[in-house]
Amino acid sequence: MKRTTRALRSWLSASVAGLMLTAIMTGLATGDGFQGQDDDDRDDGHRVYAIGVWGDLPYSDVQALTGVPNLIADMNKQDLAFTVHDGDLKAGNSIPNSVTPTTCADALYTQALGYFNALRAPAILTPGDNDWTDCDRPSNGGFSSRERLDHERLIFFSTPFSLGQRRSRQQVQMEPLCLGVSGFVPCVENRRWTTGGVTYATLNIQGSCNNLCDTAPDPAEYAARNLANIAWMQATFQIAETRRSAAIMFIAQGNPGWDLTDGTRAPLRDPKTLVQTDGQPDGYHDFLSALRDQVIAFRKPVTYVHGDSHYFRVDRPFLDSSGRRIENFTRVETFGDNAANGNNDVHWVKILVDARSREVFAFQPQIVPANRTAVPAP
């Protein structure tokens, strides 16, 4: 069985790599490799602006009916260039007797679409494990995870535009590198855009071992998507260099784990070798290794936004192979569910962006006054 699995991975890696190389080389030669140019390509990079990031919400009825609407109203009161949800439209398992969608039925995605289109600014998202890889759990309806991701691609990613009341055009990973129910399909959830001299990209990177563990692991799906994510990430650095972007920001769902300090919230890995040490399947090593090389070569600020482990923080956990901190890399984890406390932690992060400043990004947690639980707003 192990020999068969290794053979499958070897064949899949070779096949996807061939498809990837052909698509990228064709795109670079003809200019057609990425569908559509984002509306901000002409931006001169001299303006200061703000964006909003959030995710891992809603996880309960009170969050779906009260907390998230409060959060959206709070975002809409501010002048944001765009917003990004970093995945997880529901809790990991359905909630008995809930009145809002908590399985992976179609109603879940309809509810989320309503949230995103209620935002005044362009609304961007990346999928989360709770809304596709974990949908095969019996408590979530026992769906095919590939079918649910295909459904998300149809509902949220069927055009090169964002969601939201004001929409922006984005570049889309149109090469058929990912695996859906019927075979290879475009990875349309992976997006890229430039605003104010900074390049942004979303990546479909998941919790739950990135689809290598849990109820129904799918090594073939992971292998294809992982190669596609690496290609999209590397191409993002190349485009940022070409555009002379001041910085790059990536947004994904999964917390890949960065070192040996965070075992309650993330995979444990040797920060020098990036090898996972906790005995779980490692769905992140190859991506992290490739990312580290690119960050070091880029030299300018790179921020990586993720959710997954529900703990707001801004830090610099990435080390080079000698154990030195990579000074131009920042990790931001958005607030996430604390369902036991009702609306507690239903908040968002404002990021101020100034391409002319040394660090480019400045981070401000936004505690939604109406969602304060432990200490009421003054």
Coordinates of C-alpha atoms in Angstrom, one line a residue:
M1 CA 0.0 0.0 0.0
K2 CA 2.8 2.4 0.9
R3 CA 4.6 1.6 -2.4
T4 CA 1.4 2.2 -4.3
T5 CA 0.9 5.6 -2.5
R6 CA 4.5 6.6 -3.2
A7 CA 4.0 5.7 -6.9
L8 CA 0.8 7.7 -7.1
R9 CA 2.4 10.8 -5.5
S10 CA 5.4 10.5 -7.8
W11 CA 3.2 10.2 -10.9
L12 CA 0.9 13.0 -9.7
S13 CA 3.8 15.3 -8.9
A14 CA 5.4 14.7 -12.3
S15 CA 2.0 15.2 -14.1
V16 CA 1.1 18.4 -12.2
A17 CA 4.6 19.8 -12.5
G18 CA 4.4 19.2 -16.3
L19 CA 1.1 20.9 -16.5
M20 CA 2.3 23.7 -14.3
L21 CA 5.5 24.4 -16.3
T22 CA 3.6 24.4 -19.6
A23 CA 0.9 26.7 -18.3
I24 CA 3.3 29.1 -16.7
M25 CA 5.7 29.2 -19.6
T26 CA 2.8 29.8 -22.0
G27 CA 1.4 32.5 -19.8
L28 CA 4.7 34.3 -19.6
A29 CA 5.3 34.1 -23.3
T30 CA 1.8 35.2 -24.4
G31 CA 0.6 37.3 -21.4
D32 CA -2.5 35.0 -21.1
G33 CA -1.3 32.9 -18.2
F34 CA -3.4 35.0 -15.7
Q35 CA -6.9 35.9 -16.6
G36 CA -7.6 39.6 -16.2
Q37 CA -5.6 42.5 -14.7
D38 CA -6.7 43.8 -11.4
D39 CA -8.1 47.3 -11.3
D40 CA -5.3 48.7 -9.2
D41 CA -2.4 48.0 -11.6
R42 CA -2.2 51.7 -12.4
D43 CA -1.9 52.7 -8.8
D44 CA 1.2 54.8 -8.2
G45 CA 1.9 53.3 -4.8
H46 CA 1.9 56.7 -3.0
R47 CA -1.4 56.5 -1.1
V48 CA -2.0 55.3 2.4
Y49 CA -5.0 53.1 3.0
A50 CA -6.5 50.5 5.3
I51 CA -7.8 46.9 4.8
G52 CA -9.7 44.6 7.1
V53 CA -9.0 40.9 7.7
W54 CA -11.1 38.4 9.6
G55 CA -12.0 34.7 9.7
D56 CA -13.1 31.6 11.6
L57 CA -16.6 33.0 11.9
P58 CA -19.4 32.3 12.5
Y59 CA -19.3 29.3 14.8
S60 CA -22.7 29.5 16.5
D61 CA -26.2 30.9 16.1
V62 CA -25.4 34.0 18.2
Q63 CA -22.4 34.7 16.1
A64 CA -24.2 34.2 12.8
L65 CA -27.3 36.2 13.9
T66 CA -25.6 38.9 16.0
G67 CA -21.8 38.8 16.1
V68 CA -21.0 38.8 12.4
P69 CA -23.6 41.4 11.5
N70 CA -22.1 43.6 14.2
L71 CA -18.7 43.0 12.8
I72 CA -19.8 43.8 9.3
A73 CA -21.5 47.0 10.4
D74 CA -18.3 48.0 12.2
M75 CA -16.2 47.4 9.1
N76 CA -18.7 49.4 7.0
K77 CA -18.2 52.4 9.2
Q78 CA -14.6 52.6 8.2
D79 CA -12.9 53.5 4.9
L80 CA -11.4 50.2 3.8
A81 CA -9.8 49.5 0.5
F82 CA -10.9 45.9 0.7
T83 CA -11.6 43.1 3.2
V84 CA -10.4 39.5 3.3
H85 CA -11.9 36.5 5.2
D86 CA -9.3 33.9 5.8
G87 CA -11.6 30.9 5.8
D88 CA -13.9 28.7 8.0
L89 CA -17.5 29.7 7.5
K90 CA -18.7 27.4 10.3
A91 CA -17.5 25.4 13.3
G92 CA -15.6 22.1 12.7
N93 CA -18.8 20.1 13.5
S94 CA -22.5 20.8 13.2
I95 CA -24.3 22.2 16.2
P96 CA -27.4 20.2 17.3
N97 CA -30.7 22.2 17.1
S98 CA -29.0 25.3 15.5
V99 CA -31.3 27.6 13.6
T100 CA -28.5 28.8 11.3
P101 CA -26.6 26.5 8.9
T102 CA -23.9 24.5 10.7
T103 CA -23.5 21.5 8.4
C104 CA -21.9 21.8 4.9
A105 CA -25.3 22.0 3.2
D106 CA -25.7 24.6 0.4
A107 CA -27.4 26.9 2.9
L108 CA -24.1 27.5 4.6
Y109 CA -22.5 29.1 1.5
T110 CA -25.6 31.1 0.8
Q111 CA -25.4 32.6 4.3
A112 CA -21.8 33.4 3.8
L113 CA -22.4 35.0 0.4
G114 CA -24.9 37.3 2.1
Y115 CA -22.3 38.4 4.6
F116 CA -19.7 39.1 2.0
N117 CA -22.1 41.1 -0.2
A118 CA -23.2 43.2 2.8
L119 CA -19.7 44.6 3.0
R120 CA -19.3 48.0 1.3
A121 CA -15.6 47.4 0.4
P122 CA -14.5 44.7 -2.0
A123 CA -14.8 41.4 -0.1
I124 CA -12.3 38.6 -0.8
L125 CA -12.1 35.2 0.8
T126 CA -10.1 32.0 0.8
P127 CA -11.7 28.6 1.7
G128 CA -11.3 27.0 5.2
D129 CA -11.0 23.4 6.2
N130 CA -14.4 23.6 8.1
D131 CA -16.2 24.5 4.9
W132 CA -14.7 21.8 2.6
T133 CA -12.0 19.4 3.8
D134 CA -13.9 18.6 7.0
C135 CA -17.3 18.3 5.3
D136 CA -16.8 14.5 5.0
R137 CA -17.3 14.2 8.7
P138 CA -20.6 12.5 9.5
S139 CA -21.6 15.4 11.7
N140 CA -21.1 17.8 8.8
G141 CA -23.3 15.8 6.5
G142 CA -20.8 13.3 5.1
F143 CA -20.2 15.3 1.9
S144 CA -17.4 14.7 -0.6
S145 CA -14.7 17.3 0.3
R146 CA -13.8 17.7 -3.4
E147 CA -17.4 18.3 -4.3
R148 CA -17.9 20.9 -1.6
L149 CA -14.7 22.8 -2.8
D150 CA -16.1 22.6 -6.3
H151 CA -19.3 24.1 -5.0
E152 CA -17.4 27.0 -3.3
R153 CA -15.6 27.6 -6.5
L154 CA -19.0 28.0 -8.2
I155 CA -20.6 30.2 -5.5
F156 CA -17.7 32.5 -4.6
F157 CA -15.1 32.3 -7.4
S158 CA -16.9 32.0 -10.7
T159 CA -15.8 35.4 -12.0
P160 CA -12.5 37.3 -11.8
F161 CA -14.1 39.8 -9.5
S162 CA -14.3 40.0 -5.7
L163 CA -17.5 40.0 -3.8
G164 CA -18.9 42.9 -1.8
Q165 CA -20.9 46.0 -2.8
R166 CA -17.9 47.4 -4.6
R167 CA -16.1 44.8 -6.6
S168 CA -12.5 44.7 -7.7
R169 CA -11.0 42.7 -10.5
Q170 CA -8.3 40.1 -9.6
Q171 CA -5.9 37.8 -11.3
V172 CA -7.0 34.2 -11.1
Q173 CA -5.0 30.9 -11.1
M174 CA -6.7 29.5 -14.2
E175 CA -4.3 26.7 -15.0
P176 CA -6.0 23.3 -14.4
L177 CA -3.7 22.3 -11.5
C178 CA -6.1 21.4 -8.7
L179 CA -8.2 18.3 -8.4
G180 CA -12.0 18.4 -8.3
V181 CA -14.6 15.7 -8.5
S182 CA -14.1 15.1 -12.2
G183 CA -10.3 15.6 -12.4
F184 CA -8.0 18.6 -12.8
V185 CA -9.7 22.0 -12.6
P186 CA -8.5 25.6 -12.4
C187 CA -7.5 26.7 -8.8
V188 CA -9.9 29.7 -9.2
E189 CA -9.9 30.3 -5.4
N190 CA -6.2 31.5 -5.6
R191 CA -6.3 35.2 -6.4
R192 CA -3.8 38.1 -6.8
W193 CA -4.1 41.8 -6.9
T194 CA -2.1 45.0 -6.4
T195 CA -3.2 48.0 -4.4
G196 CA -1.1 51.1 -3.5
G197 CA 2.2 49.6 -4.5
V198 CA 1.7 46.3 -2.5
T199 CA 1.0 42.9 -4.0
Y200 CA -1.6 40.6 -2.3
A201 CA -2.4 36.9 -2.9
T202 CA -4.7 34.3 -1.4
L203 CA -3.6 30.6 -1.1
N204 CA -5.8 27.5 -0.5
I205 CA -3.8 26.1 2.4
Q206 CA -5.9 24.3 5.0
G207 CA -5.9 23.2 8.6
S208 CA -6.5 19.5 9.5
C209 CA -3.1 18.7 8.0
N210 CA -4.0 20.4 4.8
N211 CA -6.2 17.4 3.8
L212 CA -3.7 14.7 4.8
C213 CA -5.5 13.6 8.0
D214 CA -9.0 13.6 9.7
T215 CA -12.0 11.6 8.5
A216 CA -11.1 11.0 4.8
P217 CA -7.5 12.1 3.9
D218 CA -7.0 12.8 0.2
P219 CA -3.3 12.7 -0.6
A220 CA -3.8 13.1 -4.4
E221 CA -5.9 16.3 -3.9
Y222 CA -3.3 17.6 -1.4
A223 CA -0.4 16.9 -3.8
A224 CA -1.9 18.7 -6.7
R225 CA -3.1 21.7 -4.7
N226 CA 0.2 22.0 -2.9
L227 CA 2.1 22.2 -6.1
A228 CA -0.4 24.8 -7.4
N229 CA 0.0 26.9 -4.2
I230 CA 3.8 26.8 -4.5
A231 CA 3.6 27.9 -8.1
W232 CA 1.1 30.8 -7.3
M233 CA 3.3 31.9 -4.3
Q234 CA 6.5 31.9 -6.4
A235 CA 4.8 33.7 -9.3
T236 CA 3.5 36.3 -6.8
F237 CA 7.1 37.2 -5.8
Q238 CA 8.1 37.4 -9.5
I239 CA 5.2 39.8 -10.3
A240 CA 5.9 41.8 -7.2
E241 CA 9.5 42.2 -8.3
T242 CA 8.4 43.2 -11.8
R243 CA 6.0 45.8 -10.5
R244 CA 8.5 47.0 -7.9
S245 CA 6.0 46.4 -5.1
A246 CA 7.1 47.6 -1.7
A247 CA 5.7 44.5 0.0
I248 CA 3.7 41.3 -0.3
M249 CA 0.8 39.9 1.8
F250 CA -0.4 36.3 1.6
I251 CA -3.7 35.2 3.1
A252 CA -4.5 31.6 3.8
Q253 CA -6.5 29.6 6.3
G254 CA -4.3 27.0 7.9
N255 CA -1.7 27.6 10.6
P256 CA 1.2 25.5 9.4
G257 CA 3.2 25.8 12.6
W258 CA 6.5 27.6 12.5
D259 CA 8.6 26.3 15.5
L260 CA 8.5 24.1 18.6
T261 CA 6.6 26.5 20.9
D262 CA 3.0 26.3 19.9
G263 CA 1.8 22.6 20.2
T264 CA -1.6 23.4 21.6
R265 CA -2.5 25.5 18.5
A266 CA -0.4 24.4 15.6
P267 CA 1.9 21.6 14.3
L268 CA 5.3 21.4 15.9
R269 CA 8.3 21.7 13.6
D270 CA 12.0 22.3 13.7
P271 CA 12.3 25.9 12.8
K272 CA 15.7 25.4 11.1
T273 CA 14.8 22.4 8.9
L274 CA 11.0 23.0 8.9
V275 CA 10.5 19.3 9.4
Q276 CA 7.3 18.5 11.5
T277 CA 8.2 16.8 14.7
D278 CA 4.9 15.8 16.3
G279 CA 4.3 12.6 14.3
Q280 CA 1.3 14.0 12.4
P281 CA 1.1 14.1 8.5
D282 CA 2.9 17.2 7.3
G283 CA 1.0 19.1 4.7
Y284 CA 3.1 22.2 4.9
H285 CA 6.9 21.5 4.8
D286 CA 7.4 21.8 1.0
F287 CA 5.4 25.0 0.9
L288 CA 7.2 26.6 3.9
S289 CA 10.6 25.7 2.5
A290 CA 9.8 27.3 -0.8
L291 CA 8.3 30.3 0.9
R292 CA 11.3 30.8 3.1
D293 CA 13.6 30.9 0.1
Q294 CA 11.4 33.5 -1.6
V295 CA 11.1 35.7 1.5
I296 CA 14.8 35.9 2.0
A297 CA 15.5 36.6 -1.7
F298 CA 12.8 39.3 -1.8
R299 CA 14.3 41.2 1.2
K300 CA 11.3 43.6 1.5
P301 CA 8.4 43.1 3.9
V302 CA 6.3 40.0 3.6
T303 CA 3.2 39.4 5.8
Y304 CA 1.4 36.1 6.1
V305 CA -2.1 36.3 7.4
H306 CA -3.9 33.1 8.6
G307 CA -6.7 31.9 10.9
D308 CA -7.3 28.3 12.0
S309 CA -6.0 28.4 15.6
H310 CA -8.2 31.2 16.9
Y311 CA -5.6 33.3 18.6
F312 CA -5.0 36.9 17.6
R313 CA -1.3 37.6 17.3
V314 CA 1.3 39.5 15.3
D315 CA 4.8 38.1 15.5
R316 CA 7.9 37.0 13.6
P317 CA 8.2 33.2 14.0
F318 CA 10.0 32.3 10.8
L319 CA 13.7 31.4 11.1
D320 CA 16.3 30.7 8.5
S321 CA 18.2 27.4 8.3
S322 CA 20.8 28.8 10.7
G323 CA 18.2 29.6 13.3
R324 CA 18.3 33.4 12.7
R325 CA 15.0 35.3 12.7
I326 CA 13.9 36.4 9.2
E327 CA 13.5 40.1 9.9
N328 CA 11.3 40.9 6.9
F329 CA 8.6 38.4 7.6
T330 CA 5.6 38.9 9.8
R331 CA 2.8 36.5 10.8
V332 CA -0.7 37.8 11.6
E333 CA -3.3 35.5 13.0
T334 CA -6.8 36.9 12.9
F335 CA -9.4 36.6 15.8
G336 CA -11.4 33.4 15.7
D337 CA -14.3 31.8 17.4
N338 CA -14.7 31.5 21.1
A339 CA -18.2 30.1 20.9
A340 CA -18.4 29.3 24.6
N341 CA -18.4 33.0 25.3
G342 CA -21.0 34.0 22.8
N343 CA -19.7 37.0 20.8
N344 CA -16.4 37.0 22.5
D345 CA -13.5 37.2 19.9
V346 CA -15.9 38.2 17.0
H347 CA -13.5 40.9 16.0
W348 CA -11.3 41.9 13.1
V349 CA -7.9 43.3 12.3
K350 CA -7.3 46.6 10.6
I351 CA -4.0 46.8 8.6
L352 CA -2.7 50.3 7.7
V353 CA -0.7 50.2 4.5
D354 CA 1.9 52.8 3.5
A355 CA 4.2 51.7 0.7
R356 CA 6.6 54.5 1.5
S357 CA 7.1 53.5 5.1
R358 CA 9.9 51.2 6.2
E359 CA 7.7 48.3 7.4
V360 CA 4.8 49.1 5.0
F361 CA 2.2 47.4 7.3
A362 CA 0.9 48.5 10.7
F363 CA -1.6 46.3 12.6
Q364 CA -4.6 47.4 14.7
P365 CA -6.9 44.9 16.4
Q366 CA -10.5 46.2 16.1
I367 CA -12.6 45.1 19.1
V368 CA -16.2 45.5 17.9
P369 CA -18.0 47.4 20.7
A370 CA -21.3 45.6 20.3
N371 CA -19.5 42.2 20.6
R372 CA -17.6 42.8 23.8
T373 CA -18.6 40.1 26.3
A374 CA -16.3 40.1 29.3
V375 CA -16.0 43.9 29.7
P376 CA -18.9 46.0 28.2
A377 CA -18.0 48.9 26.0
P378 CA -17.8 52.2 27.9

